[in-house]
PDB file of C-alpha atoms in Angstrom:
ATOM      1  CA  MET A   1       0.181  -0.096  -0.006  1.00 41.00           C
ATOM      2  CA  ARG A   2       2.685   2.558   1.166  1.00 40.00           C
ATOM      3  CA  ASN A   3       4.112   2.446  -2.757  1.00 37.00           C
ATOM      4  CA  ILE A   4       0.353   3.046  -3.721  1.00 36.00           C
ATOM      5  CA  LEU A   5       0.261   6.083  -1.463  1.00 39.00           C
ATOM      6  CA  ILE A   6       3.113   7.957  -2.395  1.00 36.00           C
ATOM      7  CA  LEU A   7       2.024   6.823  -6.529  1.00 34.00           C
ATOM      8  CA  ALA A   8      -1.743   8.514  -5.250  1.00 34.00           C
ATOM      9  CA  ALA A   9      -0.022  11.458  -3.592  1.00 35.00           C
ATOM     10  CA  ILE A  10       1.830  12.495  -6.417  1.00 32.00           C
ATOM     11  CA  LEU A  11      -0.769  12.738  -8.958  1.00 32.00           C
ATOM     12  CA  ILE A  12      -3.603  14.005  -7.167  1.00 34.00           C
ATOM     13  CA  GLY A  13      -2.067  17.141  -4.699  1.00 32.00           C
ATOM     14  CA  ALA A  14      -0.153  20.372  -6.258  1.00 28.00           C
ATOM     15  CA  SER A  15       3.024  21.245  -4.312  1.00 29.00           C
ATOM     16  CA  PHE A  16       2.504  21.378  -0.534  1.00 34.00           C
ATOM     17  CA  ASN A  17       5.676  23.777  -0.241  1.00 33.00           C
ATOM     18  CA  ASN A  18       7.160  26.037  -2.690  1.00 33.00           C
ATOM     19  CA  PRO A  19      10.873  24.666  -1.590  1.00 34.00           C
ATOM     20  CA  THR A  20      13.614  27.231  -0.425  1.00 36.00           C
ATOM     21  CA  VAL A  21      16.597  28.141   2.150  1.00 35.00           C
ATOM     22  CA  GLY A  22      16.151  31.720   2.398  1.00 34.00           C
ATOM     23  CA  GLN A  23      15.210  32.946   5.995  1.00 33.00           C
ATOM     24  CA  SER A  24      12.247  34.014   6.287  1.00 40.00           C
ATOM     25  CA  ALA A  25      10.357  35.483  10.005  1.00 51.00           C
ATOM     26  CA  LYS A  26       8.345  31.825   9.718  1.00 71.00           C
ATOM     27  CA  LYS A  27      11.211  29.809   7.476  1.00 76.00           C
ATOM     28  CA  ARG A  28       9.078  27.730   4.939  1.00 75.00           C
ATOM     29  CA  ILE A  29      10.155  23.980   5.139  1.00 80.00           C
ATOM     30  CA  GLN A  30      13.063  22.778   3.250  1.00 75.00           C
ATOM     31  CA  PRO A  31      13.739  19.728   1.100  1.00 72.00           C
ATOM     32  CA  GLY A  32      15.824  17.439   3.145  1.00 72.00           C
ATOM     33  CA  ARG A  33      15.303  18.413   6.458  1.00 78.00           C
ATOM     34  CA  MET A  34      14.062  16.090   9.360  1.00 85.00           C
ATOM     35  CA  TYR A  35      11.402  18.004  11.179  1.00 88.00           C
ATOM     36  CA  ASN A  36      10.893  16.896  14.682  1.00 90.00           C
ATOM     37  CA  SER A  37       7.888  16.432  16.777  1.00 90.00           C
ATOM     38  CA  GLN A  38       5.970  19.572  17.616  1.00 91.00           C
ATOM     39  CA  ASP A  39       8.354  21.517  14.804  1.00 91.00           C
ATOM     40  CA  THR A  40       6.412  23.950  12.884  1.00 91.00           C
ATOM     41  CA  LEU A  41       5.470  23.383   9.290  1.00 90.00           C
ATOM     42  CA  PHE A  42       5.037  26.736   6.934  1.00 90.00           C
ATOM     43  CA  SER A  43       3.867  26.702   3.221  1.00 88.00           C
ATOM     44  CA  PRO A  44       4.257  29.995   1.550  1.00 86.00           C
ATOM     45  CA  ILE A  45       2.641  28.966  -1.240  1.00 85.00           C
ATOM     46  CA  TYR A  46      -0.344  27.923   0.481  1.00 89.00           C
ATOM     47  CA  GLY A  47      -0.831  30.117   3.339  1.00 91.00           C
ATOM     48  CA  PHE A  48      -0.440  26.791   6.028  1.00 93.00           C
ATOM     49  CA  THR A  49       0.776  26.834   9.159  1.00 93.00           C
ATOM     50  CA  SER A  50       0.722  24.231  11.743  1.00 93.00           C
ATOM     51  CA  GLN A  51       2.865  21.331  13.396  1.00 92.00           C
ATOM     52  CA  VAL A  52       4.171  18.135  13.309  1.00 92.00           C
ATOM     53  CA  PRO A  53       2.520  15.914  15.836  1.00 92.00           C
ATOM     54  CA  VAL A  54       3.386  14.642  18.287  1.00 91.00           C
ATOM     55  CA  GLY A  55       5.382  11.285  18.700  1.00 90.00           C
ATOM     56  CA  TRP A  56       6.015  12.205  14.425  1.00 91.00           C
ATOM     57  CA  VAL A  57       9.017  13.435  12.566  1.00 90.00           C
ATOM     58  CA  GLY A  58       8.533  14.597   9.156  1.00 88.00           C
ATOM     59  CA  THR A  59      10.278  15.731   6.222  1.00 86.00           C
ATOM     60  CA  LEU A  60      10.207  16.810   2.535  1.00 80.00           C
ATOM     61  CA  PRO A  61      12.413  14.305   0.415  1.00 73.00           C
ATOM     62  CA  ARG A  62      13.874  16.323  -2.489  1.00 60.00           C
ATOM     63  CA  GLU A  63      12.867  15.537  -5.549  1.00 54.00           C
ATOM     64  CA  THR A  64       8.953  15.485  -5.020  1.00 62.00           C
ATOM     65  CA  GLU A  65       6.336  17.768  -3.644  1.00 67.00           C
ATOM     66  CA  VAL A  66       4.782  15.938  -0.675  1.00 75.00           C
ATOM     67  CA  PHE A  67       5.683  16.811   2.687  1.00 79.00           C
ATOM     68  CA  LEU A  68       6.328  13.127   4.583  1.00 82.00           C
ATOM     69  CA  LEU A  69       5.297  12.133   8.345  1.00 82.00           C
ATOM     70  CA  THR A  70       6.428   8.800   9.894  1.00 85.00           C
ATOM     71  CA  THR A  71       5.578   8.009  13.168  1.00 79.00           C
ATOM     72  CA  GLY A  72       7.993   7.702  15.747  1.00 68.00           C
ATOM     73  CA  ASN A  73       7.308   5.624  18.349  1.00 63.00           C
ATOM     74  CA  GLY A  74       7.654   2.227  16.716  1.00 61.00           C
ATOM     75  CA  GLY A  75       4.724   0.418  14.701  1.00 66.00           C
ATOM     76  CA  PHE A  76       4.198   1.397  11.201  1.00 77.00           C
ATOM     77  CA  GLY A  77       2.620   5.001   9.923  1.00 85.00           C
ATOM     78  CA  GLU A  78       2.918   7.696   7.342  1.00 87.00           C
ATOM     79  CA  ILE A  79       1.322  10.851   6.263  1.00 89.00           C
ATOM     80  CA  TYR A  80       1.652  12.465   3.118  1.00 87.00           C
ATOM     81  CA  VAL A  81       0.914  15.841   3.191  1.00 89.00           C
ATOM     82  CA  PHE A  82       0.127  17.910  -0.311  1.00 85.00           C
ATOM     83  CA  GLY A  83      -1.591  20.948  -0.882  1.00 88.00           C
ATOM     84  CA  ARG A  84      -3.963  21.746  -3.963  1.00 86.00           C
ATOM     85  CA  ALA A  85      -6.348  25.008  -5.443  1.00 88.00           C
ATOM     86  CA  ALA A  86      -9.373  25.471  -3.214  1.00 90.00           C
ATOM     87  CA  VAL A  87     -12.697  23.586  -3.549  1.00 89.00           C
ATOM     88  CA  ASP A  88     -15.882  23.191  -2.029  1.00 93.00           C
ATOM     89  CA  LEU A  89     -15.434  20.033  -0.051  1.00 94.00           C
ATOM     90  CA  GLN A  90     -19.550  18.939  -0.661  1.00 94.00           C
ATOM     91  CA  GLN A  91     -18.539  18.721  -3.928  1.00 93.00           C
ATOM     92  CA  LEU A  92     -15.341  16.804  -2.741  1.00 91.00           C
ATOM     93  CA  SER A  93     -17.143  14.848  -0.856  1.00 93.00           C
ATOM     94  CA  GLU A  94     -19.208  13.197  -3.877  1.00 93.00           C
ATOM     95  CA  LEU A  95     -16.280  13.104  -5.488  1.00 90.00           C
ATOM     96  CA  TRP A  96     -14.524  11.126  -2.995  1.00 91.00           C
ATOM     97  CA  LYS A  97     -17.997   8.640  -2.803  1.00 91.00           C
ATOM     98  CA  GLU A  98     -17.438   7.419  -6.217  1.00 90.00           C
ATOM     99  CA  GLY A  99     -13.881   7.298  -6.208  1.00 87.00           C
ATOM    100  CA  VAL A 100     -10.747   8.658  -7.998  1.00 78.00           C
ATOM    101  CA  ASP A 101      -8.907   6.933 -10.088  1.00 74.00           C
ATOM    102  CA  VAL A 102      -5.732   7.214  -9.939  1.00 59.00           C
ATOM    103  CA  THR A 103      -4.197   5.353 -12.654  1.00 59.00           C
ATOM    104  CA  ASP A 104      -5.548   2.625 -15.292  1.00 68.00           C
ATOM    105  CA  LYS A 105      -4.586   0.388 -12.272  1.00 68.00           C
ATOM    106  CA  LEU A 106      -6.057   1.861  -9.337  1.00 65.00           C
ATOM    107  CA  ARG A 107      -8.654   3.580  -7.293  1.00 75.00           C
ATOM    108  CA  LEU A 108      -9.309   5.771  -4.396  1.00 78.00           C
ATOM    109  CA  LYS A 109     -12.504   5.266  -2.942  1.00 88.00           C
ATOM    110  CA  ALA A 110     -14.070   7.171   0.520  1.00 92.00           C
ATOM    111  CA  ILE A 111     -16.239   4.968   2.512  1.00 92.00           C
ATOM    112  CA  ASP A 112     -18.281   7.528   4.503  1.00 92.00           C
ATOM    113  CA  PRO A 113     -17.204  10.598   4.123  1.00 95.00           C
ATOM    114  CA  LYS A 114     -18.240  13.566   7.005  1.00 96.00           C
ATOM    115  CA  ILE A 115     -17.817  17.512   6.676  1.00 96.00           C
ATOM    116  CA  SER A 116     -17.212  18.498  10.147  1.00 93.00           C
ATOM    117  CA  ASP A 117     -15.971  22.119  11.707  1.00 89.00           C
ATOM    118  CA  GLN A 118     -14.671  22.264   7.910  1.00 92.00           C
ATOM    119  CA  ILE A 119     -12.558  19.366   7.617  1.00 96.00           C
ATOM    120  CA  LEU A 120     -13.928  16.388   5.136  1.00 96.00           C
ATOM    121  CA  GLN A 121     -12.352  13.464   6.536  1.00 96.00           C
ATOM    122  CA  SER A 122     -13.111   9.612   5.742  1.00 95.00           C
ATOM    123  CA  GLU A 123     -11.446   5.806   6.241  1.00 94.00           C
ATOM    124  CA  VAL A 124     -10.428   5.742   1.920  1.00 90.00           C
ATOM    125  CA  VAL A 125     -10.071   2.001   0.338  1.00 87.00           C
ATOM    126  CA  ALA A 126      -7.766   1.223  -2.465  1.00 73.00           C
ATOM    127  CA  ASP A 127      -8.745  -1.410  -5.331  1.00 70.00           C
ATOM    128  CA  GLY A 128      -6.137  -2.229  -8.209  1.00 61.00           C
ATOM    129  CA  ASN A 129      -2.649  -3.884  -8.058  1.00 54.00           C
ATOM    130  CA  TYR A 130      -0.422  -4.454  -5.918  1.00 45.00           C
ATOM    131  CA  VAL A 131      -2.195  -3.492  -2.858  1.00 49.00           C
ATOM    132  CA  GLN A 132      -1.512  -4.988   0.253  1.00 57.00           C
ATOM    133  CA  ARG A 133      -5.264  -5.001   1.962  1.00 60.00           C
ATOM    134  CA  GLN A 134      -3.444  -5.567   6.015  1.00 71.00           C
ATOM    135  CA  SER A 135      -3.672  -1.437   6.054  1.00 82.00           C
ATOM    136  CA  ARG A 136      -6.056   0.905   5.910  1.00 87.00           C
ATOM    137  CA  ALA A 137      -6.163   4.327   4.935  1.00 88.00           C
ATOM    138  CA  PHE A 138      -7.575   7.729   5.648  1.00 92.00           C
ATOM    139  CA  ALA A 139      -7.927  10.574   4.048  1.00 90.00           C
ATOM    140  CA  ALA A 140      -8.885  14.479   4.633  1.00 93.00           C
ATOM    141  CA  THR A 141      -8.561  17.834   3.968  1.00 94.00           C
ATOM    142  CA  LYS A 142      -9.212  21.451   5.165  1.00 95.00           C
ATOM    143  CA  CYS A 143      -9.710  24.186   3.068  1.00 95.00           C
ATOM    144  CA  GLY A 144      -8.984  28.224   3.826  1.00 92.00           C
ATOM    145  CA  ASN A 145     -10.660  31.500   3.198  1.00 90.00           C
ATOM    146  CA  GLN A 146      -7.521  32.560   1.306  1.00 89.00           C
ATOM    147  CA  GLY A 147      -7.895  30.122  -2.112  1.00 92.00           C
ATOM    148  CA  THR A 148      -6.174  27.450  -1.016  1.00 93.00           C
ATOM    149  CA  CYS A 149      -6.472  23.824   0.728  1.00 93.00           C
ATOM    150  CA  ILE A 150      -4.249  21.083   2.140  1.00 93.00           C
ATOM    151  CA  THR A 151      -5.250  16.833   2.357  1.00 90.00           C
ATOM    152  CA  VAL A 152      -3.642  14.622   4.269  1.00 91.00           C
ATOM    153  CA  LEU A 153      -2.877  10.873   3.374  1.00 87.00           C
ATOM    154  CA  ALA A 154      -2.847   8.660   5.636  1.00 88.00           C
ATOM    155  CA  VAL A 155      -2.318   4.713   5.959  1.00 87.00           C
ATOM    156  CA  GLY A 156      -1.795   2.578   8.999  1.00 86.00           C
ATOM    157  CA  SER A 157      -1.762  -1.076   9.845  1.00 86.00           C
ATOM    158  CA  GLU A 158      -4.962  -2.152  11.420  1.00 87.00           C
ATOM    159  CA  GLU A 159      -3.624  -2.178  15.014  1.00 88.00           C
ATOM    160  CA  SER A 160      -2.244   1.209  14.184  1.00 89.00           C
ATOM    161  CA  TYR A 161      -5.327   3.079  12.189  1.00 91.00           C
ATOM    162  CA  ASP A 162      -6.761   5.028  14.776  1.00 93.00           C
ATOM    163  CA  ASN A 163      -3.685   6.391  16.171  1.00 91.00           C
ATOM    164  CA  VAL A 164      -1.972   7.173  12.338  1.00 92.00           C
ATOM    165  CA  SER A 165      -5.646   8.951  11.653  1.00 94.00           C
ATOM    166  CA  LYS A 166      -5.755  10.835  14.578  1.00 95.00           C
ATOM    167  CA  ALA A 167      -2.308  12.587  14.236  1.00 94.00           C
ATOM    168  CA  ALA A 168      -3.471  13.057  10.327  1.00 94.00           C
ATOM    169  CA  LEU A 169      -6.424  14.839  11.651  1.00 95.00           C
ATOM    170  CA  GLN A 170      -4.812  16.465  14.354  1.00 95.00           C
ATOM    171  CA  LEU A 171      -1.764  18.307  11.598  1.00 95.00           C
ATOM    172  CA  LEU A 172      -5.185  19.983   9.926  1.00 96.00           C
ATOM    173  CA  GLN A 173      -7.085  20.666  12.703  1.00 96.00           C
ATOM    174  CA  LYS A 174      -4.297  23.202  14.270  1.00 94.00           C
ATOM    175  CA  GLY A 175      -3.363  23.980  11.097  1.00 94.00           C
ATOM    176  CA  THR A 176      -3.958  28.238  10.146  1.00 94.00           C
ATOM    177  CA  PHE A 177      -4.492  29.588   6.452  1.00 94.00           C
ATOM    178  CA  GLU A 178      -2.909  33.211   5.947  1.00 92.00           C
ATOM    179  CA  ARG A 179      -2.514  34.974   2.141  1.00 90.00           C
ATOM    180  CA  PRO A 180      -0.716  33.220   0.282  1.00 89.00           C
ATOM    181  CA  SER A 181       3.358  34.689  -1.367  1.00 81.00           C
ATOM    182  CA  PHE A 182       4.646  33.225  -4.225  1.00 75.00           C
ATOM    183  CA  GLU A 183       7.781  35.674  -3.601  1.00 70.00           C
ATOM    184  CA  SER A 184      10.943  34.102  -4.961  1.00 69.00           C
ATOM    185  CA  PRO A 185      13.123  32.297  -2.359  1.00 68.00           C
ATOM    186  CA  TYR A 186      16.045  33.853  -2.771  1.00 73.00           C
ATOM    187  CA  GLU A 187      15.106  37.373  -2.190  1.00 73.00           C
ATOM    188  CA  ASN A 188      16.472  38.112   0.930  1.00 76.00           C
ATOM    189  CA  PHE A 189      19.088  35.180   0.375  1.00 83.00           C
ATOM    190  CA  ASN A 190      22.104  35.294   2.720  1.00 88.00           C
ATOM    191  CA  TRP A 191      25.189  34.052   0.840  1.00 92.00           C
ATOM    192  CA  LYS A 192      27.509  35.002   4.033  1.00 93.00           C
ATOM    193  CA  GLU A 193      25.212  32.979   7.013  1.00 90.00           C
ATOM    194  CA  PHE A 194      25.359  30.506   4.122  1.00 89.00           C
ATOM    195  CA  LEU A 195      28.192  29.372   2.958  1.00 93.00           C
ATOM    196  CA  SER A 196      29.871  30.168   6.541  1.00 93.00           C
ATOM    197  CA  ASN A 197      31.058  27.031   8.089  1.00 92.00           C
ATOM    198  CA  LYS A 198      30.218  25.044   5.107  1.00 91.00           C
ATOM    199  CA  LEU A 199      32.258  22.202   3.501  1.00 91.00           C
ATOM    200  CA  MET A 200      32.090  22.607  -0.779  1.00 91.00           C
ATOM    201  CA  ILE A 201      32.279  19.221  -2.657  1.00 90.00           C
ATOM    202  CA  THR A 202      32.131  18.467  -6.418  1.00 89.00           C
ATOM    203  CA  TYR A 203      34.410  15.399  -8.221  1.00 82.00           C
ATOM    204  CA  ASP A 204      34.616  15.193 -11.759  1.00 80.00           C
ATOM    205  CA  GLU A 205      35.409  12.500 -13.838  1.00 73.00           C
ATOM    206  CA  VAL A 206      36.143  11.841 -17.556  1.00 68.00           C
ATOM    207  CA  LEU A 207      37.849   8.774 -19.559  1.00 72.00           C
ATOM    208  CA  GLY A 208      41.321   9.720 -18.706  1.00 75.00           C
ATOM    209  CA  GLY A 209      41.369  11.872 -15.442  1.00 75.00           C
ATOM    210  CA  ALA A 210      39.667  12.584 -12.793  1.00 79.00           C
ATOM    211  CA  ARG A 211      39.305  15.784  -9.960  1.00 82.00           C
ATOM    212  CA  GLN A 212      38.021  16.373  -6.941  1.00 87.00           C
ATOM    213  CA  THR A 213      37.650  19.386  -4.972  1.00 90.00           C
ATOM    214  CA  GLN A 214      37.157  20.036  -1.917  1.00 91.00           C
ATOM    215  CA  ILE A 215      36.393  23.242   0.294  1.00 93.00           C
ATOM    216  CA  ASN A 216      35.975  24.470   3.928  1.00 94.00           C
ATOM    217  CA  LEU A 217      34.339  28.257   3.973  1.00 95.00           C
ATOM    218  CA  CYS A 218      34.872  28.852   7.767  1.00 96.00           C
ATOM    219  CA  GLU A 219      32.759  31.548   9.945  1.00 94.00           C
ATOM    220  CA  ASN A 220      35.954  33.742  10.897  1.00 95.00           C
ATOM    221  CA  GLY A 221      36.421  34.454   6.883  1.00 95.00           C
ATOM    222  CA  THR A 222      39.074  31.831   6.255  1.00 96.00           C
ATOM    223  CA  PHE A 223      39.304  28.589   4.272  1.00 96.00           C
ATOM    224  CA  ASN A 224      41.340  25.498   3.704  1.00 95.00           C
ATOM    225  CA  ALA A 225      41.442  23.229   0.220  1.00 92.00           C
ATOM    226  CA  ASN A 226      42.211  20.239  -1.058  1.00 91.00           C
ATOM    227  CA  VAL A 227      41.954  19.372  -4.268  1.00 90.00           C
ATOM    228  CA  LYS A 228      42.922  16.196  -6.090  1.00 87.00           C
ATOM    229  CA  LYS A 229      43.689  15.615  -9.943  1.00 81.00           C
ATOM    230  CA  ARG A 230      44.252  13.050 -11.923  1.00 79.00           C
ATOM    231  CA  GLY A 231      45.122  12.013 -15.808  1.00 75.00           C
ATOM    232  CA  ILE A 232      44.070  14.924 -18.373  1.00 73.00           C
ATOM    233  CA  MET A 233      42.482  16.780 -15.172  1.00 65.00           C
ATOM    234  CA  ARG A 234      45.446  17.871 -14.393  1.00 73.00           C
ATOM    235  CA  ASN A 235      45.855  20.335 -17.317  1.00 73.00           C
ATOM    236  CA  VAL A 236      42.372  21.871 -15.601  1.00 73.00           C
ATOM    237  CA  ASN A 237      43.551  25.713 -13.657  1.00 77.00           C
ATOM    238  CA  PRO A 238      47.065  23.186 -13.013  1.00 81.00           C
ATOM    239  CA  GLU A 239      48.436  26.212 -10.747  1.00 86.00           C
ATOM    240  CA  TYR A 240      45.456  25.153  -8.365  1.00 87.00           C
ATOM    241  CA  LYS A 241      46.417  21.611  -6.567  1.00 87.00           C
ATOM    242  CA  ASN A 242      46.831  19.916  -3.134  1.00 90.00           C
ATOM    243  CA  ARG A 243      45.888  21.673   0.031  1.00 93.00           C
ATOM    244  CA  MET A 244      45.743  25.613  -0.513  1.00 93.00           C
ATOM    245  CA  ARG A 245      44.941  28.056   2.308  1.00 95.00           C
ATOM    246  CA  GLY A 246      43.419  31.470   2.318  1.00 95.00           C
ATOM    247  CA  SER A 247      40.302  34.362   2.907  1.00 96.00           C
ATOM    248  CA  TRP A 248      37.306  34.497   1.641  1.00 97.00           C
ATOM    249  CA  THR A 249      34.593  37.298   0.935  1.00 97.00           C
ATOM    250  CA  VAL A 250      31.092  36.773  -1.050  1.00 96.00           C
ATOM    251  CA  GLU A 251      28.913  39.564  -2.870  1.00 94.00           C
ATOM    252  CA  GLY A 252      25.380  38.864  -4.127  1.00 90.00           C
ATOM    253  CA  LYS A 253      21.760  39.229  -3.674  1.00 81.00           C
ATOM    254  CA  GLY A 254      19.381  36.870  -4.759  1.00 86.00           C
ATOM    255  CA  PRO A 255      20.068  33.492  -6.647  1.00 88.00           C
ATOM    256  CA  GLU A 256      23.540  34.714  -7.907  1.00 91.00           C
ATOM    257  CA  ALA A 257      25.949  35.592  -6.025  1.00 94.00           C
ATOM    258  CA  ILE A 258      30.328  35.937  -6.113  1.00 95.00           C
ATOM    259  CA  LEU A 259      32.725  34.144  -3.676  1.00 95.00           C
ATOM    260  CA  ASN A 260      36.589  35.706  -3.943  1.00 95.00           C
ATOM    261  CA  LEU A 261      39.118  33.355  -2.553  1.00 95.00           C
ATOM    262  CA  THR A 262      42.560  35.242  -1.576  1.00 95.00           C
ATOM    263  CA  PHE A 263      45.581  32.248  -1.106  1.00 95.00           C
ATOM    264  CA  ASP A 264      48.488  32.085   1.662  1.00 95.00           C
ATOM    265  CA  LYS A 265      50.696  31.064  -1.089  1.00 91.00           C
ATOM    266  CA  LYS A 266      52.662  34.093  -2.828  1.00 90.00           C
ATOM    267  CA  GLY A 267      52.398  33.360  -6.637  1.00 89.00           C
ATOM    268  CA  LEU A 268      48.998  32.334  -6.591  1.00 92.00           C
ATOM    269  CA  SER A 269      46.620  33.973  -8.010  1.00 92.00           C
ATOM    270  CA  PRO A 270      42.619  35.036  -6.682  1.00 93.00           C
ATOM    271  CA  LEU A 271      39.933  33.771  -7.768  1.00 91.00           C
ATOM    272  CA  THR A 272      36.528  34.836  -8.229  1.00 93.00           C
ATOM    273  CA  VAL A 273      34.021  32.679  -9.349  1.00 92.00           C
ATOM    274  CA  PRO A 274      30.341  32.743  -9.864  1.00 94.00           C
ATOM    275  CA  LEU A 275      27.778  30.906  -7.740  1.00 94.00           C
ATOM    276  CA  LYS A 276      23.996  30.169  -8.084  1.00 91.00           C
ATOM    277  CA  LEU A 277      21.328  28.554  -6.649  1.00 86.00           C
ATOM    278  CA  LYS A 278      18.770  26.755  -8.600  1.00 80.00           C
ATOM    279  CA  ASP A 279      15.867  24.181  -7.782  1.00 68.00           C
ATOM    280  CA  GLU A 280      17.459  23.855  -4.218  1.00 69.00           C
ATOM    281  CA  GLU A 281      21.043  22.968  -6.006  1.00 80.00           C
ATOM    282  CA  LEU A 282      24.231  24.672  -5.733  1.00 87.00           C
ATOM    283  CA  PHE A 283      26.525  25.602  -8.809  1.00 90.00           C
ATOM    284  CA  VAL A 284      29.734  27.289  -8.841  1.00 90.00           C
ATOM    285  CA  GLY A 285      29.649  28.195 -12.760  1.00 87.00           C
ATOM    286  CA  ASP A 286      28.107  25.526 -14.643  1.00 86.00           C
ATOM    287  CA  GLU A 287      29.458  23.235 -12.137  1.00 88.00           C
ATOM    288  CA  ARG A 288      27.138  21.313  -9.845  1.00 89.00           C
ATOM    289  CA  TYR A 289      28.706  21.436  -6.075  1.00 90.00           C
ATOM    290  CA  TYR A 290      26.962  19.574  -2.837  1.00 87.00           C
ATOM    291  CA  ALA A 291      27.154  21.528   0.618  1.00 86.00           C
ATOM    292  CA  SER A 292      27.570  19.822   4.172  1.00 85.00           C
ATOM    293  CA  GLU A 293      28.662  20.778   7.451  1.00 86.00           C
ATOM    294  CA  ALA A 294      33.000  22.317   7.577  1.00 88.00           C
ATOM    295  CA  THR A 295      35.174  19.258   9.177  1.00 86.00           C
ATOM    296  CA  GLY A 296      38.173  21.472   8.864  1.00 85.00           C
ATOM    297  CA  CYS A 297      36.982  24.418  10.339  1.00 90.00           C
ATOM    298  CA  LYS A 298      37.911  25.461  14.027  1.00 80.00           C
ATOM    299  CA  LYS A 299      34.933  26.087  16.774  1.00 69.00           C
TER     300      LYS A 299
END
């Protein structure tokens, strides 16, 4: 049932969140980050704020638009959260009762949909191939007055169904709506804060050679790097290799910036490289880099 419901959530719903690594008063959900019990969840594109239910953890997996909650208390339980444009709950209730074709081999149908406190809720059943009958599923939708709705689709075992459906309903009951915002996630992006104490890594491999670059950008404005090259990659910027140290600054606003590296080694020319954030990915020029916590900075 799990894979079926993931598919259902992705195909039925629009994006729950407009991902960002930017800063704001209420920080919107960040892909890949783990959210613990009672952490705040904020989706500006749907104007929705709520909290992770007690005993649950959540994350927005990269390359997907569906927020996933899993139980932290043992046992099987998953809740998929996604958003959609506003809809009349009574009309949606009728559609749920008729059933929704997710694929030509899968159909979801509500057993007994009810509307209470502006929330449509029902246990749902799935008919189709690869459905594990020992699982039970629950769906609920809540709409605000700003043109958006949030839907939860929960699945659990026979033993955990009550707790799973209760947690899913709690997420909506505690949720509030405000005017949606379509502001760029990088509108006021702080590059200095983002890069401080970060390890930037890239690895290139071509026929006949390879290059691995690691750069620790420390909060005090210093950096240390290690560039390993072999084969024909030795000829790419040949003066920049092995272990290097120096200082760094960054200038930029929005999704693009310039990183300046000044080296301690005499005769080694400073480097100025363009940075860009695109779809939550960091690029140095046209080269994809990965950023994680620095391993070579003094604390």
